[in-house]
PDB file of C-alpha atoms in Angstrom:
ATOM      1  CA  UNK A   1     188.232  66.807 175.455  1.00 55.00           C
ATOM      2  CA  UNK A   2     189.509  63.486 174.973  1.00 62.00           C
ATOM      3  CA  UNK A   3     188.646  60.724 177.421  1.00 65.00           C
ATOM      4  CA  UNK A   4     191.151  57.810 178.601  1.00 64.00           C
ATOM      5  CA  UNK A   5     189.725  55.162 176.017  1.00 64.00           C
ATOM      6  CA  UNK A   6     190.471  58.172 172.795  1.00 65.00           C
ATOM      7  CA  UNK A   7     193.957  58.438 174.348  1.00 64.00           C
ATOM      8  CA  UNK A   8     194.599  54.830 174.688  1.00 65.00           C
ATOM      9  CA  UNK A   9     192.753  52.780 172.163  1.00 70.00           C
ATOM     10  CA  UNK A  10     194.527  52.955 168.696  1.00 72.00           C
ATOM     11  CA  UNK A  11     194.727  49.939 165.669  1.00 76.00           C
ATOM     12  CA  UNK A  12     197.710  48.701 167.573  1.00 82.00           C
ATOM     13  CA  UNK A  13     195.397  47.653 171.056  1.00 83.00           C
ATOM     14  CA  UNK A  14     193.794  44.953 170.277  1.00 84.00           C
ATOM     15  CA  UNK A  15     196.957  42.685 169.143  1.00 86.00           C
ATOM     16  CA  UNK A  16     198.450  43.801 172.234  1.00 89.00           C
ATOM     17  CA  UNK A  17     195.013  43.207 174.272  1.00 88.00           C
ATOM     18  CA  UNK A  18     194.945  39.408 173.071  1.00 89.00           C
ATOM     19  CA  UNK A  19     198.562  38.660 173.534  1.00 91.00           C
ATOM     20  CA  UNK A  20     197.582  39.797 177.157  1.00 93.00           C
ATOM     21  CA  UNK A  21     195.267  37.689 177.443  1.00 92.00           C
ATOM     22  CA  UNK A  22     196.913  35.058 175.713  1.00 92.00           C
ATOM     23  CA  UNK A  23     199.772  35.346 178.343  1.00 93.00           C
ATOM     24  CA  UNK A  24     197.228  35.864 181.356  1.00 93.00           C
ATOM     25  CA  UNK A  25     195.501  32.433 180.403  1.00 92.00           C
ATOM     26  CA  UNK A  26     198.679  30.706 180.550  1.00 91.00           C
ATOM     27  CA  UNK A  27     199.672  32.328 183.765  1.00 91.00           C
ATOM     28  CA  UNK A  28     196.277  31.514 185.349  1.00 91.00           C
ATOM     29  CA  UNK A  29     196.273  27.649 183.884  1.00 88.00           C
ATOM     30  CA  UNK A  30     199.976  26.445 183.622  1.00 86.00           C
ATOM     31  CA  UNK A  31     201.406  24.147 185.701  1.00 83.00           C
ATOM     32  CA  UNK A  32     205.229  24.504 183.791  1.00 84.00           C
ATOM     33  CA  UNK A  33     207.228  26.731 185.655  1.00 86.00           C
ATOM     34  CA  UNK A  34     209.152  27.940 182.455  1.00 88.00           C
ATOM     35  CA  UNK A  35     205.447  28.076 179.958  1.00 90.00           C
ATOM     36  CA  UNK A  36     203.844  30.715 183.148  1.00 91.00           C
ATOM     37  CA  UNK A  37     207.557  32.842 182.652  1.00 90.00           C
ATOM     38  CA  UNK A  38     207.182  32.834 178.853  1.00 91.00           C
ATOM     39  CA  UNK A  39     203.839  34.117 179.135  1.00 93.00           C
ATOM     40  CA  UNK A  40     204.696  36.387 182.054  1.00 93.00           C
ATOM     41  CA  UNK A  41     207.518  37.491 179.079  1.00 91.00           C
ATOM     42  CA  UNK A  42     204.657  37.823 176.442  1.00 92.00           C
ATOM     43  CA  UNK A  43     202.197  40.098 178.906  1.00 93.00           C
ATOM     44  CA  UNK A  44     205.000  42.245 179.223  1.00 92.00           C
ATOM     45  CA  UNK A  45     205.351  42.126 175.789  1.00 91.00           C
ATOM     46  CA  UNK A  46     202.101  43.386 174.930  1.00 92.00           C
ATOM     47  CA  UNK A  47     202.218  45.955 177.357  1.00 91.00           C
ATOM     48  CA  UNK A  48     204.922  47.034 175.548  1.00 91.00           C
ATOM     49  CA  UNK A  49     203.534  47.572 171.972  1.00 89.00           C
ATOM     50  CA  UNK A  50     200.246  49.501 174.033  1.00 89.00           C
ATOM     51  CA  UNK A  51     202.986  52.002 175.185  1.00 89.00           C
ATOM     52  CA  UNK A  52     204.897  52.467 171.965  1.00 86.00           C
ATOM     53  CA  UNK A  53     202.274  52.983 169.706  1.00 84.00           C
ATOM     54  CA  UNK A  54     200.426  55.527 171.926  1.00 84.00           C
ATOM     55  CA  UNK A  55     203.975  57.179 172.093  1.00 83.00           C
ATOM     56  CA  UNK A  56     204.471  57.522 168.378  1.00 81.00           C
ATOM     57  CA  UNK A  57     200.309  57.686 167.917  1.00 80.00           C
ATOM     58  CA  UNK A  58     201.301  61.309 169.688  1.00 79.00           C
ATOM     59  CA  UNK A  59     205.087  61.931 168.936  1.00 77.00           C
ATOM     60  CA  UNK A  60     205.652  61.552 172.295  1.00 79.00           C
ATOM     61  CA  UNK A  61     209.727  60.801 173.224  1.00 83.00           C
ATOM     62  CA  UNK A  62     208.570  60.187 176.573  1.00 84.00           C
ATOM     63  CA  UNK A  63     206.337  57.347 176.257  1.00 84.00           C
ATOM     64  CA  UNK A  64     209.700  55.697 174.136  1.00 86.00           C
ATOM     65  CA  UNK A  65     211.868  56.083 176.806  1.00 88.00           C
ATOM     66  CA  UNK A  66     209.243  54.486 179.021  1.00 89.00           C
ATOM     67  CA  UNK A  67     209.158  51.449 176.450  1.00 88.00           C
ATOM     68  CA  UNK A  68     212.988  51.495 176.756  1.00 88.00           C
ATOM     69  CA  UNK A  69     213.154  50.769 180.595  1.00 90.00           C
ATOM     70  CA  UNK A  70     210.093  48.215 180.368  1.00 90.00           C
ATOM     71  CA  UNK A  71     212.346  46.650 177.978  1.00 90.00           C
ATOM     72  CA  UNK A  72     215.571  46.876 180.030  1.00 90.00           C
ATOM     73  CA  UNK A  73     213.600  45.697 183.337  1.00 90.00           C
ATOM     74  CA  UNK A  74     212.230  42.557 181.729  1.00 89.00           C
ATOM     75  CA  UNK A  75     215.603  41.707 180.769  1.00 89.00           C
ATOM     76  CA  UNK A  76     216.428  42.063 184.475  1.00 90.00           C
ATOM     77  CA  UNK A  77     213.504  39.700 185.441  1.00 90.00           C
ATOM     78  CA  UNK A  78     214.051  37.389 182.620  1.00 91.00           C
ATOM     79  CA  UNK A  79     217.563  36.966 184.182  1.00 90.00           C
ATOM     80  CA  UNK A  80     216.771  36.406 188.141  1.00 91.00           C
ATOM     81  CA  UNK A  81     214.146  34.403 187.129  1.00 90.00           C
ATOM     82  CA  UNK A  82     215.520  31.772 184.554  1.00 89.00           C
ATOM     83  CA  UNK A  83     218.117  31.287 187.697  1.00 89.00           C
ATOM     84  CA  UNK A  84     215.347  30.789 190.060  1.00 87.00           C
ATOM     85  CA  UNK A  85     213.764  28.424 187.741  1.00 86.00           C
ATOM     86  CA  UNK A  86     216.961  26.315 187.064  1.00 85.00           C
ATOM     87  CA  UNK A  87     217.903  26.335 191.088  1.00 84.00           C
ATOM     88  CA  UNK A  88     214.381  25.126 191.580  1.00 81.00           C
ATOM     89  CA  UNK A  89     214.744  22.656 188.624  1.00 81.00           C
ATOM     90  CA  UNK A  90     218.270  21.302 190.300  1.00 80.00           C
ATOM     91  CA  UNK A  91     216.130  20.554 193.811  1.00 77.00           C
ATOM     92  CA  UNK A  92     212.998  19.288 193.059  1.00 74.00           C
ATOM     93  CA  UNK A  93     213.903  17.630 189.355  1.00 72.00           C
ATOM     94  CA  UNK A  94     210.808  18.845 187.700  1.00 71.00           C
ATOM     95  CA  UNK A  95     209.601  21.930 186.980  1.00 69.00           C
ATOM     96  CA  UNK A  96     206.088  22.377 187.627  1.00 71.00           C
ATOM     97  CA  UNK A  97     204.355  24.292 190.380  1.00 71.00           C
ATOM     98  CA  UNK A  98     201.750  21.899 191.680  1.00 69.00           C
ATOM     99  CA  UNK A  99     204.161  20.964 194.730  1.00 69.00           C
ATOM    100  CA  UNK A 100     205.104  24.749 196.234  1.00 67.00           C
ATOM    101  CA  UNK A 101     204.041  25.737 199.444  1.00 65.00           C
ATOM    102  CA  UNK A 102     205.158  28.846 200.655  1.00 63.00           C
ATOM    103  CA  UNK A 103     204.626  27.662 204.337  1.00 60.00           C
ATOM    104  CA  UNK A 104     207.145  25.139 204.093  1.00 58.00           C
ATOM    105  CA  UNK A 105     209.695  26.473 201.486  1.00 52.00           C
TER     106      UNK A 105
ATOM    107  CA  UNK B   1     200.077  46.813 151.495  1.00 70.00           C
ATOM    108  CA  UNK B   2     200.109  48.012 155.423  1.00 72.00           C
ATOM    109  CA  UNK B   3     196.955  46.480 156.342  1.00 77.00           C
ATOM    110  CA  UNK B   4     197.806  43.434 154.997  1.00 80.00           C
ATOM    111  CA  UNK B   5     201.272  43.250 156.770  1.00 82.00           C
ATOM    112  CA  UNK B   6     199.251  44.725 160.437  1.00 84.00           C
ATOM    113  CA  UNK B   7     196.929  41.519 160.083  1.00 83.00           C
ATOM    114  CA  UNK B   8     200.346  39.054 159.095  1.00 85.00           C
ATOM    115  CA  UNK B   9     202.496  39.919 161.676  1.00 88.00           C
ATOM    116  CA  UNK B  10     199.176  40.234 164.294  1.00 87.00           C
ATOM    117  CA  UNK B  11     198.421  36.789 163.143  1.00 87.00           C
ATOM    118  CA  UNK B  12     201.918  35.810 164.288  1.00 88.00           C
ATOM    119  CA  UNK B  13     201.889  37.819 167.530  1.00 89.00           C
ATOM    120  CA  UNK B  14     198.691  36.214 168.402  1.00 89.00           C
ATOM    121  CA  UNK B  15     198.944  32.747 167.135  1.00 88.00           C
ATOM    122  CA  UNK B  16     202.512  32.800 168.578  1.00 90.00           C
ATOM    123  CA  UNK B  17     201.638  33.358 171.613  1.00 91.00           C
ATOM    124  CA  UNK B  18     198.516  30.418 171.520  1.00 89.00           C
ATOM    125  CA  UNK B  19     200.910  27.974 170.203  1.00 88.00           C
ATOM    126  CA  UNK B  20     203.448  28.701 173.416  1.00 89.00           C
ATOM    127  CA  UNK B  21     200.289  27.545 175.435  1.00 88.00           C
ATOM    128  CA  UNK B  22     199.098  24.785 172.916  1.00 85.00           C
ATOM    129  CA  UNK B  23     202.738  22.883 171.712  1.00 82.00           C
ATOM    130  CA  UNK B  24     204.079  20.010 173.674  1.00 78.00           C
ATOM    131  CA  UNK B  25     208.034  20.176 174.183  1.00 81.00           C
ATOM    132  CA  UNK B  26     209.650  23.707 175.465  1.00 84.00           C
ATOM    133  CA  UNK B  27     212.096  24.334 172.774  1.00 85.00           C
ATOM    134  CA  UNK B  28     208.669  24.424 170.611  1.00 84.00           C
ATOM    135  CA  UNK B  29     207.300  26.547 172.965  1.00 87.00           C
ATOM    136  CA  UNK B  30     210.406  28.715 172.529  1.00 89.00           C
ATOM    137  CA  UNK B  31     209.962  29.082 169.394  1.00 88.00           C
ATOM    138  CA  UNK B  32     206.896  30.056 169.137  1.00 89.00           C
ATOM    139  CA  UNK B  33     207.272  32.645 171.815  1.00 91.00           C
ATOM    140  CA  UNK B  34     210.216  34.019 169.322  1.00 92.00           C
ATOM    141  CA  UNK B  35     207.470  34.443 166.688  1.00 90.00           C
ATOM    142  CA  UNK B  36     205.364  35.749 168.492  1.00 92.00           C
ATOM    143  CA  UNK B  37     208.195  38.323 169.300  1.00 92.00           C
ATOM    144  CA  UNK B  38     208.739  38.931 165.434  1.00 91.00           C
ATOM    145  CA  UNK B  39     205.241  39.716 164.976  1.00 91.00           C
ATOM    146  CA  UNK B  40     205.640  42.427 168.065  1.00 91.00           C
ATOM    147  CA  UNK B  41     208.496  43.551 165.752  1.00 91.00           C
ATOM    148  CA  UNK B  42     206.282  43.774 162.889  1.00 90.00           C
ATOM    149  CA  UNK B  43     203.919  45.749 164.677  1.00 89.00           C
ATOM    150  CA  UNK B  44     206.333  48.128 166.714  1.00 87.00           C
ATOM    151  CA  UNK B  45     207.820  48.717 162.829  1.00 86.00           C
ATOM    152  CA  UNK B  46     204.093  49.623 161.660  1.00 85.00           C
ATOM    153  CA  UNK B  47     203.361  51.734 164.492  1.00 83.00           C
ATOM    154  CA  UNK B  48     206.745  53.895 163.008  1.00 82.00           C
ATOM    155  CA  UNK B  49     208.379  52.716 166.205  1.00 82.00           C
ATOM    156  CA  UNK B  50     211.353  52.046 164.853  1.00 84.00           C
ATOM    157  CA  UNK B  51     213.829  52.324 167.530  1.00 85.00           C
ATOM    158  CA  UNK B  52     211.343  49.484 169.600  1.00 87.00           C
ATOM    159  CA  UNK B  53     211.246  47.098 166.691  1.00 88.00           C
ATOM    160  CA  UNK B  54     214.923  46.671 166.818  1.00 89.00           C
ATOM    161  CA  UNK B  55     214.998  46.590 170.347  1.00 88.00           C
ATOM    162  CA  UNK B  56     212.895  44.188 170.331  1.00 90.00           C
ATOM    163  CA  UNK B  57     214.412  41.690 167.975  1.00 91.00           C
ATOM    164  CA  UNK B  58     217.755  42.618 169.784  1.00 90.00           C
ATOM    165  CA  UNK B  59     216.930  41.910 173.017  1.00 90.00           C
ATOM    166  CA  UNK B  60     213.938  39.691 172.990  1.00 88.00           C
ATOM    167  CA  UNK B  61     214.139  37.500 169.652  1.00 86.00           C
ATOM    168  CA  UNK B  62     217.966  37.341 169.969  1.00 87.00           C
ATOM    169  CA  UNK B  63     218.994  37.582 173.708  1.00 89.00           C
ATOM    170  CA  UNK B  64     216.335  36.430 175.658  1.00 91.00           C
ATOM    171  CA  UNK B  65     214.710  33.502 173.386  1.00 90.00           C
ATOM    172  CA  UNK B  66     218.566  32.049 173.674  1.00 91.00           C
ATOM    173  CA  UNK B  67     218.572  32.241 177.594  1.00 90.00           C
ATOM    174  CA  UNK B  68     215.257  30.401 177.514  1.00 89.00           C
ATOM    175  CA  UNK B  69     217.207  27.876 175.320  1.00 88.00           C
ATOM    176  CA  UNK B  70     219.906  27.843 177.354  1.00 87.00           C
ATOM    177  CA  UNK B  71     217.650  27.257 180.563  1.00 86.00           C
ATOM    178  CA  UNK B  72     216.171  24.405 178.762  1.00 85.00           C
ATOM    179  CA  UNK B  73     219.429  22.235 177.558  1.00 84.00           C
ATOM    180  CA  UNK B  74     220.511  22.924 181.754  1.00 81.00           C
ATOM    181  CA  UNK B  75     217.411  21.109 182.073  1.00 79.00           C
ATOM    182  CA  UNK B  76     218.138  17.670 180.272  1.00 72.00           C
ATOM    183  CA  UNK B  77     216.735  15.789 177.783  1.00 55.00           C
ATOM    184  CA  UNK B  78     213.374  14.966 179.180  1.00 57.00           C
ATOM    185  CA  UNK B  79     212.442  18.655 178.490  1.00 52.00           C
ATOM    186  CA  UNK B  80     212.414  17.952 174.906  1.00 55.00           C
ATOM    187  CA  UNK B  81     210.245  16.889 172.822  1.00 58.00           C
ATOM    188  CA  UNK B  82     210.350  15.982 169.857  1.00 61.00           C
ATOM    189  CA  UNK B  83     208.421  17.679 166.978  1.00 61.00           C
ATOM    190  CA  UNK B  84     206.079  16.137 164.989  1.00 67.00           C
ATOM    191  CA  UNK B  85     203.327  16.148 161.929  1.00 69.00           C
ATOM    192  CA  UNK B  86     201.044  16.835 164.841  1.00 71.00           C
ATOM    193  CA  UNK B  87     202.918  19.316 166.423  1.00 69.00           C
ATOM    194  CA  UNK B  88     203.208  21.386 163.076  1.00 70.00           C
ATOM    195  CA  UNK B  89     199.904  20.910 162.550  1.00 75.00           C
ATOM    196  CA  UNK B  90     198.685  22.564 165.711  1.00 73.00           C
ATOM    197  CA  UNK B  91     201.104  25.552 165.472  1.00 70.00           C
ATOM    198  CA  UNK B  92     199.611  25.966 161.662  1.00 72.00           C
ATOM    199  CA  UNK B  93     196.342  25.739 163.659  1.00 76.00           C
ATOM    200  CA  UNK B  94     197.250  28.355 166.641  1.00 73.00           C
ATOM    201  CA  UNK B  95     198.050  30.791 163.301  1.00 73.00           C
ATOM    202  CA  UNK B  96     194.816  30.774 161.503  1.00 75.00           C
ATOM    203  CA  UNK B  97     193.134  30.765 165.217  1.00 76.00           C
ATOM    204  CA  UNK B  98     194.893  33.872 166.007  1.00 73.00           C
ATOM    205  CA  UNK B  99     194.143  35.462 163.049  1.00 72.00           C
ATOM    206  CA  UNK B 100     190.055  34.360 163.290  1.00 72.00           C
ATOM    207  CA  UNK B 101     190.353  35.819 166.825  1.00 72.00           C
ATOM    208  CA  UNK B 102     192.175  39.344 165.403  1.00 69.00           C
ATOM    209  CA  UNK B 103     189.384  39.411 162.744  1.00 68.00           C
ATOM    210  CA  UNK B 104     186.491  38.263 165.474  1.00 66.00           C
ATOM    211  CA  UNK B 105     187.725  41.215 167.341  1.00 63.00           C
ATOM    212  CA  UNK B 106     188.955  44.054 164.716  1.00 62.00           C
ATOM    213  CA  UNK B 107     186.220  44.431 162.053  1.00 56.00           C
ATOM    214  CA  UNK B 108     186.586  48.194 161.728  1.00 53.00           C
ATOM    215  CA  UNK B 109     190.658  47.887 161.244  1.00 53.00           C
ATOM    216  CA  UNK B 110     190.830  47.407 157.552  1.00 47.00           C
ATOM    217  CA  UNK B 111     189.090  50.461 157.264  1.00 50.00           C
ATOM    218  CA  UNK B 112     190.615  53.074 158.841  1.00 48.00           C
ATOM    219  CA  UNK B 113     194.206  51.742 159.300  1.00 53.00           C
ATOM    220  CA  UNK B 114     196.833  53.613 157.925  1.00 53.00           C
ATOM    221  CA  UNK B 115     200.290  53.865 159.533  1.00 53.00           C
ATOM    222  CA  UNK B 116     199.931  58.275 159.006  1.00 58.00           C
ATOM    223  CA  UNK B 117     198.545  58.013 162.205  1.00 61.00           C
ATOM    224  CA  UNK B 118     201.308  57.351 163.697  1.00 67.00           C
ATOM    225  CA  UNK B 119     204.223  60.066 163.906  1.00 67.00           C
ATOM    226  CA  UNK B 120     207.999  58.887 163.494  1.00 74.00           C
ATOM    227  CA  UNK B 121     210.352  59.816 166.037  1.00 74.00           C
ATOM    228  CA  UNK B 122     214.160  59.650 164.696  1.00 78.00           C
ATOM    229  CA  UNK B 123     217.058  57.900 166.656  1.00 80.00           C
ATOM    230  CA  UNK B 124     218.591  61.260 167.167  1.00 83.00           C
ATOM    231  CA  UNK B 125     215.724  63.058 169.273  1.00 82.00           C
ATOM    232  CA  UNK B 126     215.461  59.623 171.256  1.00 82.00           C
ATOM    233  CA  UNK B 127     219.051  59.617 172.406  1.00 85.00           C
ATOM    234  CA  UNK B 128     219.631  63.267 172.869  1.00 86.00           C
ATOM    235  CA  UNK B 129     216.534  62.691 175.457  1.00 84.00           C
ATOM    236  CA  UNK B 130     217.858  59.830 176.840  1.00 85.00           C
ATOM    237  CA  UNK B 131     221.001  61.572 177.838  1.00 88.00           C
ATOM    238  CA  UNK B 132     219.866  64.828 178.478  1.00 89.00           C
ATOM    239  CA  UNK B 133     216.427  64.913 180.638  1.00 89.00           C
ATOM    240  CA  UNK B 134     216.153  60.677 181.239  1.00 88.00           C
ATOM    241  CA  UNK B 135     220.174  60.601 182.253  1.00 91.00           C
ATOM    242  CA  UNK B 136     219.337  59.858 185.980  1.00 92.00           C
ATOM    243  CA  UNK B 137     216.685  57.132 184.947  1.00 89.00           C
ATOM    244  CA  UNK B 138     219.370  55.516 182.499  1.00 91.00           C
ATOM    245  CA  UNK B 139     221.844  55.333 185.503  1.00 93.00           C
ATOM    246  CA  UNK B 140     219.236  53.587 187.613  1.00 93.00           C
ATOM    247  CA  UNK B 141     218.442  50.985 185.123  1.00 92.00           C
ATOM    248  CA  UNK B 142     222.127  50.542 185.183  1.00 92.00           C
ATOM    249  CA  UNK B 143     222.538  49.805 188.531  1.00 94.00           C
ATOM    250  CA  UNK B 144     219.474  47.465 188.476  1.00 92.00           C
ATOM    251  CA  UNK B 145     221.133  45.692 185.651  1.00 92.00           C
ATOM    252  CA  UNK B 146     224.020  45.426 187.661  1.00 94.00           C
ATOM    253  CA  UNK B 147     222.063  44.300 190.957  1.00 93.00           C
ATOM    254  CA  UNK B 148     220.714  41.426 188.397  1.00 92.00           C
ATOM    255  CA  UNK B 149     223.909  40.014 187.948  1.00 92.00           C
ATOM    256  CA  UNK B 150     225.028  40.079 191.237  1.00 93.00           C
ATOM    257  CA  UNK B 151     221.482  38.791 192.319  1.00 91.00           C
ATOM    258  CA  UNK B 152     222.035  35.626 190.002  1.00 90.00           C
ATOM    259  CA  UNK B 153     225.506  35.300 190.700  1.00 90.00           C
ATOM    260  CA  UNK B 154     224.468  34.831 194.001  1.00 91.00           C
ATOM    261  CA  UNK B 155     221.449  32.201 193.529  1.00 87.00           C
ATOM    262  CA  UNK B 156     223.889  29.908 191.642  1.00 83.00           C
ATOM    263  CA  UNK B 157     225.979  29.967 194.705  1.00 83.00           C
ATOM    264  CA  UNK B 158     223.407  29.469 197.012  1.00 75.00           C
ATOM    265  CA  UNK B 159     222.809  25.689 196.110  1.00 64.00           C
ATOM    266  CA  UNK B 160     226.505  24.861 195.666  1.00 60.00           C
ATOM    267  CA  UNK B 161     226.704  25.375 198.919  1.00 61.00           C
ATOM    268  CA  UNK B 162     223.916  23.289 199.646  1.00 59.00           C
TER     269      UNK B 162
END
């Protein structure tokens, strides 16, 4: 019987574990708008290389397909958001986050 | 020959993403988040998924690191900066980090990595899944591609109104 950790955890976890954290650090500690969506990019990222290498770890199609429409939904984001970013950029003429307030906004 | 390459291009992934967090200047910071992508590649390719590591390259070392570029010359000069000894220094530095962090962390790797773990699944299976059983999930992601354009066609408007 193999538990959740024997399914998950292959060679391929821990690169994509660190570039998590990597990218969670900079989410948590950033002030740049566009560094926290880069590393927002690179968690996704990482997720990513989890799900394709337990696909191919068990031949599975389905867990390729699934990395497929991470891949085309990040593209998605990347889009809206770079627009936010820039609209944002246009208003306040910096881009850092240490003046939002969702009250007021 | 493979472990070698699955501690190179985990070096890059890892140090690649450090030096997005470390460099001063966002086209830097670009760049490192497109090696950090390469590595990814790398890996993807060791892991036999092939059909990911171009993906990847296509649509996050070619399309997406460009947008960020783009987003950054809309911003002006002042989000440049310019690169220097230091600079190069650090990134060299966020490298060998990431690759004392990978080797902190993965002691056992070197010895039982081998990429016949890992099963290869050819182009053709993928596709005839994709538009066989995943057909109605492919048209979604359509439409939600679409939705993204029309969603950022209509933030740009938004201010020119303003």
């Amino acid at each position: 019987m193999e538990t959740v950790k024997d399914l998950i955890f292959n060679d391929f976890s821990i690169p994509a574990l660190l570039l998590f954290l990597v990218g969670l650090v900079g989410v948590l500690f950033k002030k740049n708008l566009l560094i926290i969506f880069m590393c927002i990019e690179m968690m996704m990222c990482a997720s990513l290389l989890l799900v394709a290498s337990v696909a191919s770890k068990y031949l599975s199609v389905e867990g390729l397909v699934l990395s497929f429409f991470i891949l085309a939904i990040g593209a998605c984001e990347v889009a809206i958001a770079l627009a936010v970013i820039i609209q944002r950029y246009k208003l306040k003429q910096k881009p850092f986050l240490d003046d939002v307030n969702l009250d007021r906004e | 020959m493979d472990t070698v390459l699955f501690y190179i291009f985990s070096a890059l992934c890892v140090g690649g993403g450090l030096a997005v967090l470390m460099l001063n200047g966002y086209v830097n910071s670009a760049m490192a988040m497109l090696c950090s992508m390469l590595g990814l590649a790398g890996l993807s390719f060791l892991a036999n998924a092939y059909i990911l590591a171009l993906l990847i390259i296509m649509v996050y070392a070619g399309a997406i690191t460009v947008l960020f570029v783009f987003t950054i010359i809309m911003m002006g000069e002042d989000g440049v900066a310019n690169s220097t000894m230091k600079d190069r220094a650090k990134m060299f530095v966020m490298f060998l980090l990431g690759a004392c962090l990978l080797a902190f962390f993965t002691p056992r790797i070197a010895e039982f990595y081998s990429a016949d773990g890992f099963g290869l699944i050819s182009f053709k299976e993928f596709s005839a899944q994709l538009y066989s059983k995943y057909i109605l999930a492919v048209e979604v992601v359509g439409v939600l591609l679409l939705v993204a354009v029309v969603a950022v066609v209509a933030i740009a408007k938004e201010t020119r109104k303003r």
